[in-house]
Structures are given as structure tokens and as C-alpha cells.
Amino acid sequence: MTTPTVPTGVAPADPAERVGTRVDGVDVLGALSPSRAGDFMTCPLLFRFRTIDRLPEPPSVDAVRGTVVHKVLEDLFDLPATDRTPERAAAMVAPAWEAVLEAEPALEALFPDRDEGAAVGAWLVSCREVLARYFTLEDPRLLEPAERELYVETLTDTKLLLRGVVDRVDIAPDGAIRVVDYKTSKSPQEAFEGKALFQLKFYALVIWRMRGVIPRRLQLIYLANAEVLTYDPDEQDLLATERKVQAVWEAVRRAQETGDWQPSPGPLCRWCSHQALCPSYGGTPPPLPTTTPAPPD
């Protein structure tokens, strides 16, 4: 397989930002998605680069594989239940890739020999292998999701807008809600499960505030190693999550006011696109923009 190259850069896009709406008539303090909150908790400087500077980041074949697999798993439930088979999912991979490529043509540069098809062909096979593992964990013929790619948002008492996009919401006959998120990565070690669950606790908090019902179960499906992580939250869990998110936002505001966006060096730095601009690696961040970009409409 030819080693893929990457485009010079694609602006980072939080799914919640792509569909987020402003709250009319309300003085909103700010907005956070689990992705952006996670960025700040990982590294305040990374949050700045992505949210304030909006620096472009080259896509990776792994990230785009995740996008394609997510699209297939979303579209799979448009089919009659009896057609939701591994073979049908495998056949949906190439059309899903073409749809993703049509939306973001710059991704074509990931595979320089696309006309010959060798690199992209091998990569599409890897997408099908990931999808095949899904069928060892769930039987989609027995599921009828209530929602897929559901945009959720709520305004806290402090006027902080929380928002995100949930992969799948299942509702049982008794009204119990299950929040499901697909990951094409491997499941985390036990010590890091709490960090992994933050995203779903965030979604559960927003759904609770929107619907008045605490989701019964949170479920992370890891397709790289065919593992499922589940957690059953309670009210105290979600109140603690709300306090944590509020604390993150207050820390963001302090950094905005002081202009002090500190790097947090760690193991994840090896995958960061911005090492050349990071003081921890001898770089210098660009000057801060004179105005902070507003969240997209």
C-alpha cells in the first residue's frame, strides 16, 4: 500500500458546530461541546488553536475511516431490518466514502494514486473489516433506533450552552433511554475509562435537561478491538458532570481574559498537528486574533 500523504490542512470541525444554532433572545455566556471541553482538559493551548485561531489540521486516514464507518452505521438503519447484514454494510462502504469525499474534496489528497486505486482500495478494505466487527457486538436486525446523529443542546442556569451530536439513541418500550456512541479506536485501559465516558455523560446531561429523563444506559462501542463499555448514570453523576463542564468554561474564560493558554505536554502530543507552534517543543504560537470567532450559525 502506498504511504498516504495529506493535504496542507483542513479546518477542524466539531460536529456540534456544523449544526449548532444560536439561542434567540437569550444572552448566552458561551458554548461548549464535549469535543471542545475535552480539548481544553487535554491541553488549553490545543483548545486555543482549534477554537480561537481555528488553525487547519491535516486529516488522517484513521479519522476519515471513522467518518465513513459512522456514515454506514447511520445509513444501515434506513434499510429494512432483514437487510441489515454484514454483506450489505460492506457494500455501503464505497458509496459512503464517495459521499464523504463529495462533502470534503480535499480528502482526495489522502490517496495520491486514487486513479490506480491501490491505496484507497486497501483502505476501503480496512473500513469493511472495522464494520465486520460491529456485527459481532450487535445485531442491527433487532434494533430500531429512536434517533441517529441527533443534535442536542441545552442552556444551563448560568447561560452556558451545552451542545453535541449523539450517534444513536435507543428508547425501550418502558421509555428507558440508551445513548450509544461508536468508536473506531480501541477501548481504553480501565484507568482511562472515566475520561472516555465524559463525552456520554455530557450527552446524558443535555438529554436529561431537554427531556426530563436521565438516560438509563451509556454505551461506547469500540470497533478496533470489538469491546463494549457501558455505564448506568444517576442524578449525582450528571450533576457532577454539569459542575465539571461549568468549571472548564470558567477556566476557558480566565484564559481568554489573560491570554494565557498553557500547553499540557503528554503522551497525546505525538499526534498533535501543532507541535511546530507549541512552546513545549520550541515553537511560538501565532498572535491571538483580535476578535474571537463566533460559533457558526
Short mmCIF file of C-alpha atoms in Angstrom, two decimals:
data_model
loop_
_atom_site.label_atom_id
_atom_site.label_comp_id
_atom_site.label_asym_id
_atom_site.label_seq_id
_atom_site.Cartn_x
_atom_site.Cartn_y
_atom_site.Cartn_z
CA MET A 1 0.00 0.00 0.00
CA THR A 2 1.34 3.44 -0.91
CA THR A 3 2.03 5.63 2.09
CA PRO A 4 -0.70 8.27 2.04
CA THR A 5 0.06 11.95 2.03
CA VAL A 6 -2.17 14.59 3.50
CA PRO A 7 -3.49 17.92 2.32
CA THR A 8 -1.89 21.06 3.66
CA GLY A 9 -4.80 21.39 6.04
CA VAL A 10 -8.48 21.10 6.65
CA ALA A 11 -10.08 23.33 9.26
CA PRO A 12 -11.06 21.34 12.35
CA ALA A 13 -14.81 20.81 12.58
CA ASP A 14 -16.73 19.83 15.67
CA PRO A 15 -19.94 18.06 14.56
CA ALA A 16 -21.90 20.19 17.01
CA GLU A 17 -20.54 23.35 15.41
CA ARG A 18 -21.68 22.23 11.98
CA VAL A 19 -25.31 22.08 13.09
CA GLY A 20 -25.34 24.36 16.13
CA THR A 21 -27.84 27.17 16.41
CA ARG A 22 -27.76 30.38 18.36
CA VAL A 23 -30.28 30.79 21.13
CA ASP A 24 -32.56 33.65 20.15
CA GLY A 25 -33.47 36.16 22.80
CA VAL A 26 -31.12 34.79 25.44
CA ASP A 27 -27.81 36.29 26.50
CA VAL A 28 -25.68 33.15 26.14
CA LEU A 29 -22.50 33.07 28.19
CA GLY A 30 -20.75 30.74 25.77
CA ALA A 31 -21.00 27.31 24.19
CA LEU A 32 -19.24 24.01 24.78
CA SER A 33 -19.42 20.61 23.14
CA PRO A 34 -17.82 17.52 24.66
CA SER A 35 -15.12 17.67 21.99
CA ARG A 36 -14.15 21.22 22.83
CA ALA A 37 -14.36 20.63 26.58
CA GLY A 38 -12.14 17.59 26.06
CA ASP A 39 -9.66 19.70 24.09
CA PHE A 40 -9.32 22.16 26.96
CA MET A 41 -8.97 19.44 29.58
CA THR A 42 -6.29 17.79 27.44
CA CYS A 43 -4.40 21.00 26.62
CA PRO A 44 -5.60 24.62 26.89
CA LEU A 45 -3.28 25.60 24.04
CA LEU A 46 -4.85 22.96 21.81
CA PHE A 47 -8.27 24.43 22.62
CA ARG A 48 -6.98 27.84 21.61
CA PHE A 49 -5.52 26.59 18.32
CA ARG A 50 -8.74 24.80 17.38
CA THR A 51 -11.40 27.15 18.71
CA ILE A 52 -9.90 30.65 18.66
CA ASP A 53 -7.18 30.51 16.00
CA ARG A 54 -9.11 27.86 14.04
CA LEU A 55 -5.87 26.50 12.65
CA PRO A 56 -6.29 23.89 9.92
CA GLU A 57 -5.33 20.32 10.71
CA PRO A 58 -4.45 17.66 8.15
CA PRO A 59 -6.91 14.78 8.14
CA SER A 60 -5.69 11.26 8.79
CA VAL A 61 -6.74 8.01 7.19
CA ASP A 62 -7.81 6.79 10.64
CA ALA A 63 -10.07 9.78 11.27
CA VAL A 64 -11.64 9.57 7.82
CA ARG A 65 -12.15 5.83 8.28
CA GLY A 66 -14.13 6.72 11.39
CA THR A 67 -16.26 9.15 9.39
CA VAL A 68 -17.03 6.54 6.73
CA VAL A 69 -17.84 3.83 9.26
CA HIS A 70 -20.12 6.19 11.19
CA LYS A 71 -21.97 7.05 7.99
CA VAL A 72 -22.51 3.40 7.12
CA LEU A 73 -23.78 2.64 10.62
CA GLU A 74 -26.14 5.61 10.40
CA ASP A 75 -27.45 4.68 6.95
CA LEU A 76 -27.71 0.99 7.79
CA PHE A 77 -30.83 1.66 9.85
CA ASP A 78 -32.57 3.20 6.83
CA LEU A 79 -32.77 -0.32 5.42
CA PRO A 80 -35.46 -2.87 6.26
CA ALA A 81 -34.38 -4.87 9.31
CA THR A 82 -33.80 -8.05 7.31
CA ASP A 83 -31.33 -6.26 5.02
CA ARG A 84 -29.04 -5.08 7.83
CA THR A 85 -26.39 -7.70 7.22
CA PRO A 86 -22.58 -7.67 7.20
CA GLU A 87 -22.62 -8.10 3.42
CA ARG A 88 -24.93 -5.15 2.90
CA ALA A 89 -22.86 -2.96 5.23
CA ALA A 90 -19.69 -3.89 3.34
CA ALA A 91 -21.35 -2.88 0.07
CA MET A 92 -22.22 0.51 1.55
CA VAL A 93 -18.61 1.46 2.30
CA ALA A 94 -17.61 2.71 -1.17
CA PRO A 95 -20.74 4.89 -1.61
CA ALA A 96 -20.22 6.28 1.90
CA TRP A 97 -16.63 7.20 1.02
CA GLU A 98 -17.79 8.92 -2.16
CA ALA A 99 -20.35 10.92 -0.17
CA VAL A 100 -17.71 11.98 2.35
CA LEU A 101 -15.34 12.90 -0.48
CA GLU A 102 -18.02 14.95 -2.21
CA ALA A 103 -18.57 16.92 1.00
CA GLU A 104 -14.82 17.44 1.57
CA PRO A 105 -12.94 17.17 -1.77
CA ALA A 106 -9.61 17.95 -0.07
CA LEU A 107 -9.66 14.43 1.36
CA GLU A 108 -8.80 13.09 -2.10
CA ALA A 109 -5.18 14.01 -1.40
CA LEU A 110 -5.04 11.30 1.27
CA PHE A 111 -4.62 8.80 -1.57
CA PRO A 112 -2.30 10.15 -4.29
CA ASP A 113 -2.81 7.10 -6.51
CA ARG A 114 -6.60 7.27 -6.39
CA ASP A 115 -6.81 6.80 -10.18
CA GLU A 116 -4.97 3.49 -9.87
CA GLY A 117 -6.99 2.64 -6.81
CA ALA A 118 -4.41 0.59 -4.89
CA ALA A 119 -4.13 2.75 -1.78
CA VAL A 120 -7.77 3.68 -1.50
CA GLY A 121 -8.77 0.09 -2.27
CA ALA A 122 -6.73 -1.27 0.64
CA TRP A 123 -8.11 1.45 2.89
CA LEU A 124 -11.71 0.61 1.93
CA VAL A 125 -10.98 -3.00 2.86
CA SER A 126 -9.86 -1.80 6.29
CA CYS A 127 -13.16 0.09 6.65
CA ARG A 128 -15.06 -3.12 5.87
CA GLU A 129 -13.00 -5.02 8.44
CA VAL A 130 -13.93 -2.49 11.12
CA LEU A 131 -17.60 -2.76 10.19
CA ALA A 132 -17.46 -6.55 10.32
CA ARG A 133 -16.52 -6.33 14.00
CA TYR A 134 -19.67 -4.32 14.68
CA PHE A 135 -21.78 -7.34 13.78
CA THR A 136 -20.01 -9.40 16.45
CA LEU A 137 -21.28 -6.95 19.09
CA GLU A 138 -24.83 -6.11 17.99
CA ASP A 139 -27.44 -7.49 15.64
CA PRO A 140 -28.90 -4.41 13.92
CA ARG A 141 -31.80 -6.51 12.63
CA LEU A 142 -33.12 -6.48 16.20
CA LEU A 143 -32.72 -2.74 16.77
CA GLU A 144 -34.87 0.23 15.80
CA PRO A 145 -33.07 3.37 16.98
CA ALA A 146 -35.24 6.29 18.00
CA GLU A 147 -32.64 8.80 16.77
CA ARG A 148 -29.41 8.81 14.79
CA GLU A 149 -26.91 11.67 14.57
CA LEU A 150 -29.13 13.58 16.98
CA TYR A 151 -28.19 17.21 17.63
CA VAL A 152 -28.86 18.12 21.26
CA GLU A 153 -28.46 21.37 23.15
CA THR A 154 -29.47 22.88 26.45
CA LEU A 155 -28.83 26.12 28.30
CA THR A 156 -27.62 25.78 31.87
CA ASP A 157 -28.77 28.04 34.70
CA THR A 158 -25.55 30.02 34.19
CA LYS A 159 -26.47 30.58 30.49
CA LEU A 160 -23.79 28.25 29.18
CA LEU A 161 -24.95 26.46 26.02
CA LEU A 162 -24.11 22.76 26.02
CA ARG A 163 -24.43 21.01 22.68
CA GLY A 164 -23.37 17.93 20.81
CA VAL A 165 -24.26 15.27 18.26
CA VAL A 166 -25.21 11.81 19.53
CA ASP A 167 -24.50 8.83 17.28
CA ARG A 168 -27.57 6.87 18.35
CA VAL A 169 -30.41 6.99 20.86
CA ASP A 170 -32.42 3.86 21.63
CA ILE A 171 -35.68 4.01 23.57
CA ALA A 172 -37.09 0.85 25.18
CA PRO A 173 -40.84 0.16 25.38
CA ASP A 174 -40.79 1.33 29.01
CA GLY A 175 -39.25 4.66 27.95
CA ALA A 176 -35.71 3.89 29.12
CA ILE A 177 -33.11 5.75 27.06
CA ARG A 178 -29.81 4.28 25.90
CA VAL A 179 -27.17 6.62 24.48
CA VAL A 180 -24.78 4.90 22.07
CA ASP A 181 -21.52 6.16 20.60
CA TYR A 182 -19.38 4.33 18.05
CA LYS A 183 -15.60 4.47 18.26
CA THR A 184 -13.30 3.08 15.58
CA SER A 185 -10.43 3.14 18.08
CA LYS A 186 -9.55 0.56 20.73
CA SER A 187 -11.20 0.57 24.14
CA PRO A 188 -9.24 2.41 26.84
CA GLN A 189 -7.49 0.80 29.76
CA GLU A 190 -9.58 0.72 32.93
CA ALA A 191 -7.75 3.71 34.39
CA PHE A 192 -8.88 5.85 31.45
CA GLU A 193 -12.50 4.70 31.23
CA GLY A 194 -13.73 7.74 33.15
CA LYS A 195 -12.19 10.09 30.60
CA ALA A 196 -13.78 8.08 27.79
CA LEU A 197 -17.20 8.23 29.45
CA PHE A 198 -17.11 12.02 29.88
CA GLN A 199 -18.49 12.51 26.37
CA LEU A 200 -21.51 10.29 27.02
CA LYS A 201 -22.13 11.78 30.46
CA PHE A 202 -22.15 15.18 28.75
CA TYR A 203 -24.76 13.92 26.27
CA ALA A 204 -26.76 12.33 29.08
CA LEU A 205 -26.76 15.63 30.97
CA VAL A 206 -28.06 17.51 27.93
CA ILE A 207 -30.75 14.90 27.22
CA TRP A 208 -31.82 14.98 30.87
CA ARG A 209 -32.17 18.76 30.75
CA MET A 210 -34.06 18.57 27.45
CA ARG A 211 -36.41 15.69 28.19
CA GLY A 212 -36.52 15.45 31.96
CA VAL A 213 -35.38 11.82 31.84
CA ILE A 214 -31.97 10.50 32.88
CA PRO A 215 -30.71 8.01 30.28
CA ARG A 216 -30.70 4.52 31.72
CA ARG A 217 -27.52 3.42 29.97
CA LEU A 218 -24.49 4.90 28.24
CA GLN A 219 -22.75 2.62 25.76
CA LEU A 220 -19.45 3.03 23.94
CA ILE A 221 -18.88 0.55 21.12
CA TYR A 222 -15.18 0.16 20.29
CA LEU A 223 -14.79 -1.38 16.87
CA ALA A 224 -11.00 -1.66 16.68
CA ASN A 225 -10.95 -4.44 19.28
CA ALA A 226 -14.67 -5.34 19.46
CA GLU A 227 -15.27 -4.20 23.03
CA VAL A 228 -18.29 -2.51 24.62
CA LEU A 229 -18.07 -0.15 27.60
CA THR A 230 -21.33 0.55 29.43
CA TYR A 231 -22.26 2.80 32.32
CA ASP A 232 -25.56 3.48 34.06
CA PRO A 233 -25.59 7.11 35.27
CA ASP A 234 -27.60 8.58 38.11
CA GLU A 235 -28.58 12.13 39.00
CA GLN A 236 -25.45 12.72 41.08
CA ASP A 237 -23.26 11.65 38.14
CA LEU A 238 -24.89 14.17 35.86
CA LEU A 239 -24.86 16.99 38.41
CA ALA A 240 -21.14 16.34 38.88
CA THR A 241 -20.69 16.44 35.10
CA GLU A 242 -22.52 19.77 34.97
CA ARG A 243 -20.22 21.19 37.65
CA LYS A 244 -17.19 19.90 35.76
CA VAL A 245 -18.32 21.46 32.49
CA GLN A 246 -19.00 24.76 34.23
CA ALA A 247 -15.53 24.68 35.79
CA VAL A 248 -14.00 24.02 32.36
CA TRP A 249 -15.83 27.00 30.92
CA GLU A 250 -14.72 29.27 33.76
CA ALA A 251 -11.13 28.19 33.10
CA VAL A 252 -11.64 28.96 29.40
CA ARG A 253 -12.89 32.43 30.29
CA ARG A 254 -9.88 33.08 32.52
CA ALA A 255 -7.56 32.06 29.71
CA GLN A 256 -9.42 34.36 27.32
CA GLU A 257 -9.16 37.29 29.73
CA THR A 258 -5.45 36.80 30.42
CA GLY A 259 -4.37 35.48 27.03
CA ASP A 260 -2.57 32.72 28.90
CA TRP A 261 -3.17 29.43 27.07
CA GLN A 262 -0.78 26.97 28.64
CA PRO A 263 0.34 23.79 26.86
CA SER A 264 -0.02 20.48 28.70
CA PRO A 265 2.69 18.17 27.38
CA GLY A 266 1.83 14.48 27.48
CA PRO A 267 1.60 11.24 25.51
CA LEU A 268 -1.04 12.67 23.15
CA CYS A 269 1.42 15.27 21.86
CA ARG A 270 2.81 12.77 19.35
CA TRP A 271 -0.47 13.02 17.41
CA CYS A 272 -0.82 16.80 17.63
CA SER A 273 -0.72 18.75 14.37
CA HIS A 274 0.58 21.89 16.07
CA GLN A 275 3.90 20.86 17.63
CA ALA A 276 5.77 23.39 15.48
CA LEU A 277 3.80 26.19 17.19
CA CYS A 278 3.97 24.77 20.71
CA PRO A 279 6.37 26.27 23.30
CA SER A 280 6.87 22.80 24.78
CA TYR A 281 8.56 21.84 21.51
CA GLY A 282 10.43 25.08 20.92
CA GLY A 283 7.70 26.72 18.86
CA THR A 284 5.93 30.06 19.14
CA PRO A 285 2.13 30.37 18.89
CA PRO A 286 0.80 32.90 16.38
CA PRO A 287 -0.55 36.20 17.71
CA LEU A 288 -4.04 35.89 19.10
CA PRO A 289 -6.79 37.03 16.72
CA THR A 290 -8.09 40.49 17.52
CA THR A 291 -11.60 39.05 17.78
CA THR A 292 -12.69 35.57 18.81
CA PRO A 293 -14.62 33.80 16.02
CA ALA A 294 -18.30 33.47 16.83
CA PRO A 295 -19.83 29.99 16.88
CA PRO A 296 -21.28 29.12 13.45
CA ASP A 297 -24.99 29.67 12.99
#
